[in-house]
Amino acid sequence: MKKKLATVWLDGCSGCHMSFLDIDERLLEVLQFFDIVYSPLVDFKEFPESVDVTFVEGAISTTEDIKKIKEIRKKSSIIVAMGDCAITGNVPSMRNSFKLNSVIDRGYAENSDKHNKVEFFDVPPLLTNVLPVNAIIHVNYYLPGCPPPADAFYNLIKSILNQEKFDVFQHTRFGK
């Protein structure tokens, strides 16, 4: 029976998902052992129950992100924080140095032709500070990089499948 694999995209640029796809033809090998049950790469709307491995890209920036990541943790056996945004907050957390209202004014009012007439519909409230994933939930593996190299994704997936120890420094650009 195949294991269930999910990927999630929070506040990030999708570079980690692109790097994941860069495992190229090895993706066919991965799909022999895993079904992708949730991802921006497929069209599933609800996060399923009993996911074996979930790769999380991006930082926690909204109240919706908090709710979503807690649900994902409950429904996933293994969580992988993929990329520097998920691990440290990286680029999204650059706004942490400023007051939230000044960031919103700069991004949506000052830079808009409609000055101060921006209306937000169904946009989840932003958190005062952007957070890494492990500030909200327990993370089993960290895959650093911006983005992590494709070989690191592939080797981590193989290690999880074979229940082997994974040395992140051996498999990322920070290693040997």
XYZ file of N, CA, C and O in Angstrom:
704
model
N 0.835 -1.177 0.000
C 0.000 0.000 0.000
C 0.887 1.249 0.000
O 1.852 1.343 0.751
N 0.542 2.223 -0.819
C 1.332 3.443 -0.925
C 1.125 4.330 0.298
O 0.052 4.349 0.895
N 2.160 5.081 0.627
C 2.064 6.080 1.680
C 1.463 7.357 1.103
O 1.495 7.578 -0.107
N 0.926 8.190 1.988
C 0.314 9.447 1.567
C 1.308 10.592 1.762
O 1.868 10.755 2.850
N 1.481 11.394 0.709
C 2.382 12.547 0.720
C 1.580 13.805 0.433
O 0.730 13.814 -0.463
N 1.831 14.848 1.216
C 1.172 16.132 0.987
C 2.231 17.223 0.954
O 3.295 17.094 1.564
N 1.926 18.287 0.216
C 2.753 19.489 0.271
C 1.821 20.667 0.502
O 0.692 20.683 0.019
N 2.315 21.639 1.266
C 1.514 22.796 1.635
C 2.321 24.051 1.350
O 3.524 24.096 1.597
N 1.641 25.073 0.862
C 2.281 26.344 0.554
C 1.632 27.424 1.408
O 0.479 27.765 1.216
N 2.386 27.958 2.361
C 1.894 29.046 3.203
C 2.439 30.355 2.627
O 2.292 30.620 1.449
N 3.105 31.198 3.451
C 3.629 32.476 2.973
C 5.046 32.279 2.454
O 6.005 32.308 3.211
N 5.154 32.053 1.166
C 6.437 31.850 0.505
C 6.267 32.107 -0.981
O 5.204 32.539 -1.432
N 7.287 31.810 -1.738
C 7.297 32.188 -3.158
C 7.017 31.030 -4.113
O 6.982 31.231 -5.318
N 6.873 29.829 -3.629
C 6.694 28.579 -4.364
C 8.004 28.018 -4.900
O 8.008 27.002 -5.578
N 9.114 28.623 -4.564
C 10.415 28.119 -5.003
C 10.701 26.716 -4.494
O 11.321 25.915 -5.193
N 10.261 26.406 -3.281
C 10.487 25.063 -2.738
C 9.708 24.018 -3.523
O 10.211 22.922 -3.787
N 8.486 24.356 -3.912
C 7.710 23.433 -4.736
C 8.376 23.240 -6.105
O 8.390 22.133 -6.641
N 8.930 24.303 -6.644
C 9.624 24.193 -7.939
C 10.856 23.302 -7.807
O 11.137 22.479 -8.677
N 11.576 23.435 -6.694
C 12.744 22.597 -6.463
C 12.333 21.136 -6.267
O 13.009 20.224 -6.740
N 11.220 20.924 -5.573
C 10.684 19.568 -5.408
C 10.423 18.947 -6.786
O 10.785 17.800 -7.045
N 9.825 19.716 -7.677
C 9.565 19.213 -9.034
C 10.849 18.982 -9.818
O 10.872 18.194 -10.769
N 11.923 19.654 -9.423
C 13.208 19.487 -10.099
C 13.862 18.140 -9.835
O 14.954 17.881 -10.362
N 13.227 17.281 -9.050
C 13.770 15.931 -8.935
C 13.521 15.161 -10.232
O 14.013 14.056 -10.403
N 12.778 15.821 -11.138
C 12.585 15.352 -12.518
C 12.065 13.920 -12.584
O 11.096 13.605 -11.923
N 12.726 13.077 -13.356
C 12.213 11.716 -13.581
C 12.201 10.896 -12.301
O 11.480 9.896 -12.206
N 12.952 11.304 -11.295
C 12.926 10.584 -10.012
C 11.567 10.738 -9.330
O 11.218 9.950 -8.458
N 10.785 11.741 -9.756
C 9.425 11.903 -9.224
C 8.592 10.656 -9.539
O 7.779 10.227 -8.721
N 8.816 10.054 -10.694
C 8.109 8.815 -11.045
C 8.459 7.693 -10.072
O 7.599 6.895 -9.698
N 9.707 7.646 -9.652
C 10.127 6.655 -8.655
C 9.421 6.907 -7.323
O 8.905 5.989 -6.691
N 9.387 8.180 -6.899
C 8.713 8.548 -5.649
C 7.241 8.156 -5.708
O 6.687 7.622 -4.743
N 6.609 8.378 -6.852
C 5.180 8.094 -6.992
C 4.864 6.596 -7.006
O 3.700 6.211 -6.915
N 5.879 5.754 -7.095
C 5.661 4.317 -6.940
C 5.349 3.971 -5.491
O 4.710 2.964 -5.211
N 5.816 4.836 -4.572
C 5.676 4.561 -3.141
C 4.740 5.516 -2.423
O 4.289 5.232 -1.318
N 4.474 6.671 -3.032
C 3.638 7.694 -2.413
C 2.541 8.144 -3.364
O 2.774 8.281 -4.562
N 1.370 8.415 -2.799
C 0.309 9.122 -3.514
C 0.320 10.559 -3.010
O 0.352 10.781 -1.792
N 0.309 11.527 -3.918
C 0.186 12.921 -3.512
C -1.292 13.181 -3.261
O -2.092 13.184 -4.187
N -1.626 13.388 -1.983
C -3.028 13.484 -1.583
C -3.490 14.919 -1.338
O -4.682 15.168 -1.167
N -2.528 15.859 -1.313
C -2.870 17.270 -1.122
C -1.652 18.085 -1.525
O -0.533 17.758 -1.146
N -1.880 19.137 -2.317
C -0.764 19.958 -2.773
C -1.285 21.055 -3.684
O -2.330 20.889 -4.318
N -0.544 22.177 -3.798
C -0.918 23.153 -4.823
C -0.669 22.598 -6.232
O -1.111 23.170 -7.207
N 0.013 21.454 -6.297
C 0.305 20.824 -7.586
C -0.868 19.972 -8.085
O -0.888 19.560 -9.232
N -1.822 19.687 -7.201
C -3.009 18.896 -7.552
C -4.244 19.642 -7.070
O -4.139 20.646 -6.385
N -5.416 19.152 -7.371
C -6.637 19.932 -7.127
C -7.494 19.395 -5.985
O -8.698 19.342 -6.085
N -6.871 19.002 -4.869
C -7.632 18.567 -3.712
C -7.881 19.771 -2.811
O -6.966 20.531 -2.515
N -9.117 19.953 -2.365
C -9.488 21.147 -1.595
C -9.336 20.978 -0.081
O -9.056 21.925 0.622
N -9.566 19.780 0.408
C -9.531 19.519 1.851
C -8.298 18.694 2.199
O -7.971 17.728 1.516
N -7.645 19.068 3.305
C -6.499 18.290 3.756
C -7.015 16.969 4.326
O -7.865 16.968 5.216
N -6.517 15.829 3.826
C -7.069 14.530 4.235
C -6.567 14.055 5.597
O -5.623 14.606 6.161
N -7.193 13.026 6.089
C -6.793 12.364 7.330
C -5.589 11.462 7.061
O -5.370 11.010 5.945
N -4.841 11.189 8.089
C -3.787 10.165 8.098
C -2.765 10.308 6.968
O -2.502 9.366 6.226
N -2.167 11.475 6.866
C -1.105 11.703 5.881
C 0.212 11.248 6.501
O 0.501 11.542 7.660
N 1.003 10.508 5.726
C 2.265 9.997 6.253
C 3.332 11.087 6.338
O 4.020 11.207 7.357
N 3.496 11.867 5.262
C 4.533 12.899 5.214
C 3.948 14.166 4.594
O 3.350 14.112 3.519
N 4.141 15.302 5.284
C 3.710 16.592 4.744
C 4.901 17.540 4.698
O 5.548 17.779 5.720
N 5.186 18.042 3.509
C 6.199 19.072 3.307
C 5.507 20.429 3.390
O 4.536 20.667 2.667
N 6.011 21.318 4.250
C 5.414 22.635 4.437
C 6.375 23.702 3.930
O 7.502 23.810 4.425
N 5.931 24.471 2.950
C 6.692 25.610 2.440
C 6.084 26.891 2.977
O 4.867 27.038 3.025
N 6.932 27.821 3.358
C 6.459 29.146 3.738
C 6.324 29.343 5.231
O 6.300 28.399 6.021
N 6.238 30.607 5.593
C 6.132 31.020 6.982
C 4.665 31.169 7.387
O 3.761 31.139 6.556
N 4.458 31.358 8.678
C 3.136 31.574 9.246
C 2.919 33.087 9.325
O 3.611 33.773 10.078
N 1.972 33.606 8.531
C 1.772 35.056 8.447
C 0.369 35.523 8.799
O 0.162 36.709 9.016
N -0.593 34.602 8.832
C -1.984 34.983 9.069
C -2.618 34.073 10.119
O -2.108 32.996 10.420
N -3.760 34.501 10.615
C -4.514 33.657 11.543
C -4.967 32.375 10.834
O -5.031 31.316 11.454
N -5.252 32.465 9.556
C -5.632 31.283 8.783
C -4.480 30.287 8.693
O -4.690 29.078 8.757
N -3.243 30.788 8.544
C -2.076 29.907 8.509
C -1.955 29.116 9.811
O -1.632 27.931 9.793
N -2.212 29.774 10.936
C -2.127 29.087 12.236
C -3.153 27.959 12.304
O -2.835 26.825 12.673
N -4.370 28.263 11.932
C -5.430 27.253 11.948
C -5.074 26.087 11.017
O -5.200 24.914 11.393
N -4.606 26.420 9.833
C -4.286 25.395 8.838
C -3.128 24.505 9.296
O -3.204 23.281 9.194
N -2.058 25.110 9.829
C -0.897 24.308 10.208
C -1.203 23.410 11.403
O -0.696 22.293 11.507
N -2.069 23.859 12.311
C -2.467 23.004 13.433
C -3.278 21.800 12.948
O -3.102 20.688 13.448
N -4.172 22.030 11.983
C -4.938 20.924 11.410
C -4.008 19.944 10.706
O -4.143 18.720 10.850
N -3.049 20.467 9.957
C -2.100 19.626 9.229
C -1.272 18.785 10.200
O -1.054 17.599 9.974
N -0.837 19.380 11.314
C -0.054 18.635 12.309
C -0.870 17.472 12.875
O -0.355 16.371 13.036
N -2.142 17.717 13.174
C -3.003 16.662 13.716
C -3.178 15.504 12.743
O -3.337 14.362 13.150
N -3.151 15.810 11.451
C -3.459 14.809 10.435
C -2.220 14.221 9.757
O -2.347 13.413 8.846
N -1.018 14.612 10.207
C 0.224 14.161 9.570
C 1.129 13.455 10.568
O 1.329 13.931 11.679
N 1.703 12.344 10.133
C 2.664 11.635 10.977
C 4.005 12.362 11.015
O 4.619 12.486 12.071
N 4.464 12.819 9.849
C 5.756 13.491 9.729
C 5.546 14.843 9.069
O 4.885 14.930 8.035
N 6.125 15.881 9.676
C 6.109 17.224 9.091
C 7.543 17.598 8.729
O 8.450 17.495 9.561
N 7.726 18.050 7.487
C 9.019 18.548 7.023
C 8.863 20.045 6.749
O 8.037 20.443 5.925
N 9.647 20.863 7.464
C 9.706 22.294 7.148
C 10.675 22.426 5.984
O 11.874 22.190 6.124
N 10.126 22.745 4.806
C 10.994 22.803 3.622
C 11.297 24.251 3.268
O 10.396 25.055 3.059
N 12.559 24.559 3.270
C 12.996 25.888 2.886
C 13.121 26.841 4.048
O 12.567 26.643 5.128
N 13.870 27.904 3.797
C 14.202 28.859 4.849
C 13.004 29.636 5.375
O 12.995 30.029 6.543
N 11.987 29.876 4.558
C 10.797 30.584 5.058
C 10.088 29.762 6.130
O 9.691 30.289 7.163
N 9.948 28.459 5.900
C 9.297 27.587 6.885
C 10.166 27.422 8.129
O 9.649 27.302 9.239
N 11.489 27.450 7.950
C 12.402 27.186 9.060
C 12.667 28.432 9.907
O 12.707 28.355 11.135
N 12.831 29.589 9.262
C 13.217 30.805 10.007
C 12.268 31.987 9.810
O 12.397 32.985 10.506
N 11.376 31.902 8.860
C 10.543 33.047 8.489
C 11.127 33.776 7.287
O 10.422 34.418 6.530
N 12.432 33.738 7.125
C 13.184 34.273 5.991
C 12.590 35.560 5.410
O 12.323 36.505 6.119
N 12.386 35.622 4.112
C 11.950 36.851 3.438
C 10.612 37.370 3.976
O 10.490 38.566 4.254
N 9.574 36.533 4.165
C 8.321 37.074 4.696
C 8.487 37.766 6.051
O 7.788 38.734 6.351
N 9.449 37.304 6.853
C 9.618 37.890 8.181
C 10.354 39.229 8.150
O 10.494 39.882 9.192
N 10.785 39.677 6.993
C 11.431 40.988 6.905
C 10.484 42.097 7.363
O 10.926 43.145 7.819
N 9.187 41.846 7.272
C 8.227 42.864 7.715
C 8.148 42.969 9.233
O 7.595 43.930 9.763
N 8.748 42.018 9.958
C 8.698 42.041 11.420
C 9.384 43.268 12.018
O 9.115 43.627 13.157
N 10.248 43.917 11.273
C 10.958 45.099 11.768
C 10.092 46.354 11.758
O 10.508 47.400 12.263
N 8.915 46.254 11.168
C 8.043 47.415 11.007
C 6.699 47.169 11.681
O 6.292 46.025 11.860
N 6.020 48.242 11.994
C 4.657 48.119 12.534
C 3.755 47.610 11.419
O 3.866 48.034 10.264
N 2.853 46.709 11.778
C 1.987 46.072 10.798
C 1.198 47.094 9.974
O 1.109 46.985 8.747
N 0.628 48.096 10.629
C -0.161 49.093 9.891
C 0.677 49.858 8.878
O 0.198 50.187 7.793
N 1.948 50.125 9.203
C 2.793 50.839 8.241
C 3.131 49.957 7.039
O 3.237 50.450 5.921
N 3.259 48.654 7.269
C 3.504 47.716 6.157
C 2.281 47.672 5.237
O 2.406 47.742 4.005
N 1.097 47.590 5.816
C -0.143 47.552 5.026
C -0.327 48.864 4.267
O -0.639 48.861 3.069
N -0.099 49.988 4.949
C -0.217 51.295 4.266
C 0.755 51.398 3.101
O 0.390 51.842 2.009
N 1.991 50.997 3.329
C 3.001 51.097 2.268
C 2.659 50.191 1.092
O 2.762 50.581 -0.062
N 2.254 48.975 1.381
C 1.990 47.996 0.331
C 0.702 48.219 -0.436
O 0.627 47.936 -1.628
N -0.320 48.729 0.250
C -1.634 48.791 -0.383
C -2.185 50.193 -0.599
O -3.012 50.392 -1.478
N -1.761 51.153 0.195
C -2.301 52.511 0.036
C -1.327 53.409 -0.721
O -1.661 53.936 -1.780
N -0.104 53.548 -0.203
C 0.860 54.436 -0.842
C 1.190 54.023 -2.271
O 1.433 54.880 -3.122
N 1.222 52.729 -2.529
C 1.585 52.231 -3.857
C 0.381 51.992 -4.763
O 0.503 51.397 -5.819
N -0.768 52.461 -4.350
C -1.991 52.247 -5.114
C -2.422 53.533 -5.815
O -2.290 54.626 -5.278
N -2.967 53.400 -6.995
C -3.533 54.552 -7.698
C -4.783 55.064 -6.987
O -5.203 56.188 -7.180
N -5.382 54.230 -6.178
C -6.649 54.562 -5.514
C -6.429 55.111 -4.111
O -7.363 55.203 -3.345
N -5.248 55.519 -3.751
C -4.837 55.995 -2.433
C -5.920 55.884 -1.361
O -6.937 56.549 -1.396
N -5.642 54.994 -0.421
C -6.476 54.785 0.766
C -7.889 54.287 0.454
O -8.766 54.380 1.288
N -8.121 53.778 -0.718
C -9.443 53.243 -1.049
C -9.390 51.734 -1.261
O -10.233 51.178 -1.934
N -8.381 51.108 -0.692
C -8.237 49.668 -0.821
C -9.216 48.990 0.118
O -9.312 49.339 1.296
N -9.968 48.027 -0.410
C -10.907 47.268 0.414
C -10.468 45.810 0.435
O -10.080 45.266 -0.590
N -10.524 45.210 1.600
C -10.114 43.824 1.761
C -11.351 42.959 1.967
O -12.126 43.181 2.880
N -11.514 41.977 1.112
C -12.620 41.048 1.217
C -12.059 39.645 1.404
O -11.237 39.197 0.611
N -12.500 38.950 2.419
C -12.104 37.574 2.675
C -10.596 37.376 2.773
O -10.077 36.326 2.403
N -9.876 38.388 3.228
C -8.443 38.268 3.450
C -8.229 37.996 4.932
O -8.692 38.772 5.776
N -7.550 36.889 5.277
C -7.364 36.603 6.701
C -6.480 37.654 7.356
O -5.563 38.187 6.723
N -6.744 37.956 8.620
C -5.934 38.954 9.321
C -4.465 38.542 9.387
O -4.141 37.382 9.655
N -3.589 39.508 9.145
C -2.154 39.275 9.265
C -1.767 39.218 10.739
O -2.332 39.931 11.569
N -0.797 38.378 11.055
C -0.220 38.354 12.392
C 0.689 39.567 12.550
O 1.245 40.064 11.566
N 0.877 40.020 13.758
C 1.790 41.136 14.014
C 3.194 40.783 13.543
O 3.890 41.610 12.967
N 3.613 39.540 13.776
C 4.918 39.055 13.332
C 4.778 37.757 12.566
O 3.980 36.894 12.943
N 5.565 37.619 11.529
C 5.656 36.373 10.773
C 6.454 35.382 11.614
O 7.439 35.749 12.265
N 6.028 34.119 11.610
C 6.642 33.089 12.445
C 7.116 31.906 11.612
O 6.494 31.571 10.598
N 8.178 31.227 12.049
C 8.533 29.963 11.413
C 7.525 28.892 11.830
O 6.839 29.036 12.846
N 7.437 27.839 11.075
C 6.455 26.776 11.335
C 6.626 26.187 12.737
O 5.644 25.948 13.444
N 7.887 25.985 13.175
C 8.097 25.346 14.483
C 7.715 26.230 15.664
O 7.718 25.776 16.801
N 7.343 27.475 15.422
C 6.828 28.325 16.502
C 5.391 27.947 16.847
O 4.898 28.307 17.914
N 4.738 27.208 15.964
C 3.331 26.837 16.159
C 3.164 25.334 16.374
O 2.363 24.909 17.200
N 3.910 24.527 15.636
C 3.760 23.066 15.730
C 5.124 22.379 15.837
O 6.155 22.976 15.546
N 5.087 21.103 16.187
C 6.299 20.280 16.194
C 6.660 19.917 14.752
O 5.798 19.505 13.972
N 7.935 20.068 14.417
C 8.457 19.728 13.087
C 9.403 18.545 13.247
O 10.261 18.542 14.144
N 9.264 17.540 12.380
C 10.110 16.350 12.455
C 11.437 16.507 11.714
O 12.460 15.991 12.153
N 11.398 17.165 10.547
C 12.600 17.345 9.736
C 12.668 18.778 9.221
O 11.637 19.392 8.944
N 13.895 19.265 9.072
C 14.140 20.581 8.492
C 14.963 20.398 7.218
O 15.985 19.711 7.246
N 14.510 21.020 6.142
C 15.208 20.940 4.860
C 15.568 22.369 4.449
O 14.785 23.055 3.798
N 16.759 22.869 4.877
C 17.112 24.265 4.640
C 17.473 24.550 3.188
O 17.764 23.652 2.410
N 17.446 25.826 2.881
C 17.819 26.316 1.561
C 16.749 27.241 1.034
O 15.625 27.265 1.520
N 17.127 28.028 0.074
C 16.191 28.970 -0.539
C 16.376 28.929 -2.058
O 16.996 29.813 -2.632
N 15.800 27.884 -2.650
C 15.124 26.718 -2.071
C 16.113 25.593 -1.780
O 17.260 25.641 -2.225
N 15.662 24.553 -1.061
C 16.517 23.377 -0.894
C 16.784 22.751 -2.260
O 15.921 22.792 -3.133
N 17.954 22.176 -2.452
C 18.243 21.536 -3.733
C 17.378 20.292 -3.959
O 16.995 19.605 -3.012
N 17.098 20.012 -5.214
C 16.254 18.869 -5.577
C 16.800 17.567 -5.006
O 16.027 16.717 -4.529
N 18.110 17.388 -5.035
C 18.705 16.154 -4.501
C 18.389 15.978 -3.021
O 18.209 14.859 -2.549
N 18.320 17.078 -2.273
C 17.995 16.991 -0.851
C 16.568 16.485 -0.651
O 16.310 15.661 0.227
N 15.626 16.971 -1.470
C 14.250 16.458 -1.403
C 14.220 14.959 -1.653
O 13.637 14.201 -0.882
N 14.852 14.564 -2.734
C 14.846 13.159 -3.129
C 15.466 12.286 -2.034
O 14.896 11.263 -1.651
N 16.616 12.704 -1.519
C 17.293 11.904 -0.503
C 16.518 11.854 0.809
O 16.506 10.824 1.476
N 15.861 12.943 1.171
C 15.033 12.923 2.381
C 13.842 11.981 2.199
O 13.537 11.183 3.088
N 13.188 12.042 1.065
C 12.052 11.148 0.804
C 12.496 9.694 0.867
O 11.828 8.856 1.482
N 13.639 9.377 0.254
C 14.176 8.006 0.317
C 14.483 7.602 1.757
O 14.193 6.480 2.164
N 15.076 8.510 2.527
C 15.413 8.203 3.916
C 14.158 7.938 4.741
O 14.133 7.016 5.554
N 13.131 8.745 4.540
C 11.868 8.539 5.263
C 11.257 7.202 4.862
O 10.823 6.421 5.721
N 11.253 6.924 3.587
C 10.684 5.674 3.084
C 11.420 4.462 3.662
O 10.798 3.473 4.052
N 12.734 4.560 3.744
C 13.559 3.452 4.240
C 13.783 3.514 5.751
O 14.524 2.709 6.289
N 13.151 4.480 6.410
C 13.278 4.679 7.856
C 14.738 4.796 8.269
O 15.175 4.231 9.269
N 15.496 5.567 7.481
C 16.909 5.797 7.757
C 17.101 7.179 8.365
O 16.274 8.070 8.191
N 18.211 7.343 9.057
C 18.582 8.662 9.574
C 18.919 9.562 8.383
O 19.554 9.131 7.426
N 18.479 10.811 8.448
C 18.754 11.771 7.378
C 19.656 12.867 7.927
O 19.296 13.561 8.870
N 20.841 13.009 7.337
C 21.781 14.058 7.715
C 21.609 15.220 6.747
O 22.076 15.184 5.619
N 20.897 16.252 7.201
C 20.567 17.372 6.333
C 21.813 18.037 5.759
O 21.830 18.471 4.617
N 22.891 18.086 6.522
C 24.092 18.762 6.052
C 24.824 17.972 4.974
O 25.555 18.526 4.176
N 24.590 16.681 4.939
C 25.186 15.861 3.887
C 24.441 16.053 2.566
O 25.004 15.884 1.495
N 23.176 16.460 2.626
C 22.326 16.487 1.445
C 21.916 17.884 0.974
O 21.084 18.015 0.094
N 22.450 18.919 1.581
C 22.112 20.272 1.145
C 23.370 21.007 0.721
O 24.476 20.533 0.907
N 23.181 22.183 0.169
C 24.326 22.960 -0.303
C 25.233 23.408 0.830
O 26.309 23.929 0.607
N 24.797 23.218 2.102
C 25.618 23.611 3.239
C 26.589 22.498 3.620
O 27.427 22.688 4.451
N 26.443 21.340 2.992
C 27.229 20.175 3.393
C 28.525 20.033 2.643
O 29.076 20.965 2.082
N 28.989 18.805 2.602
C 30.300 18.453 2.033
C 30.378 18.776 0.555
O 29.509 18.629 -0.200
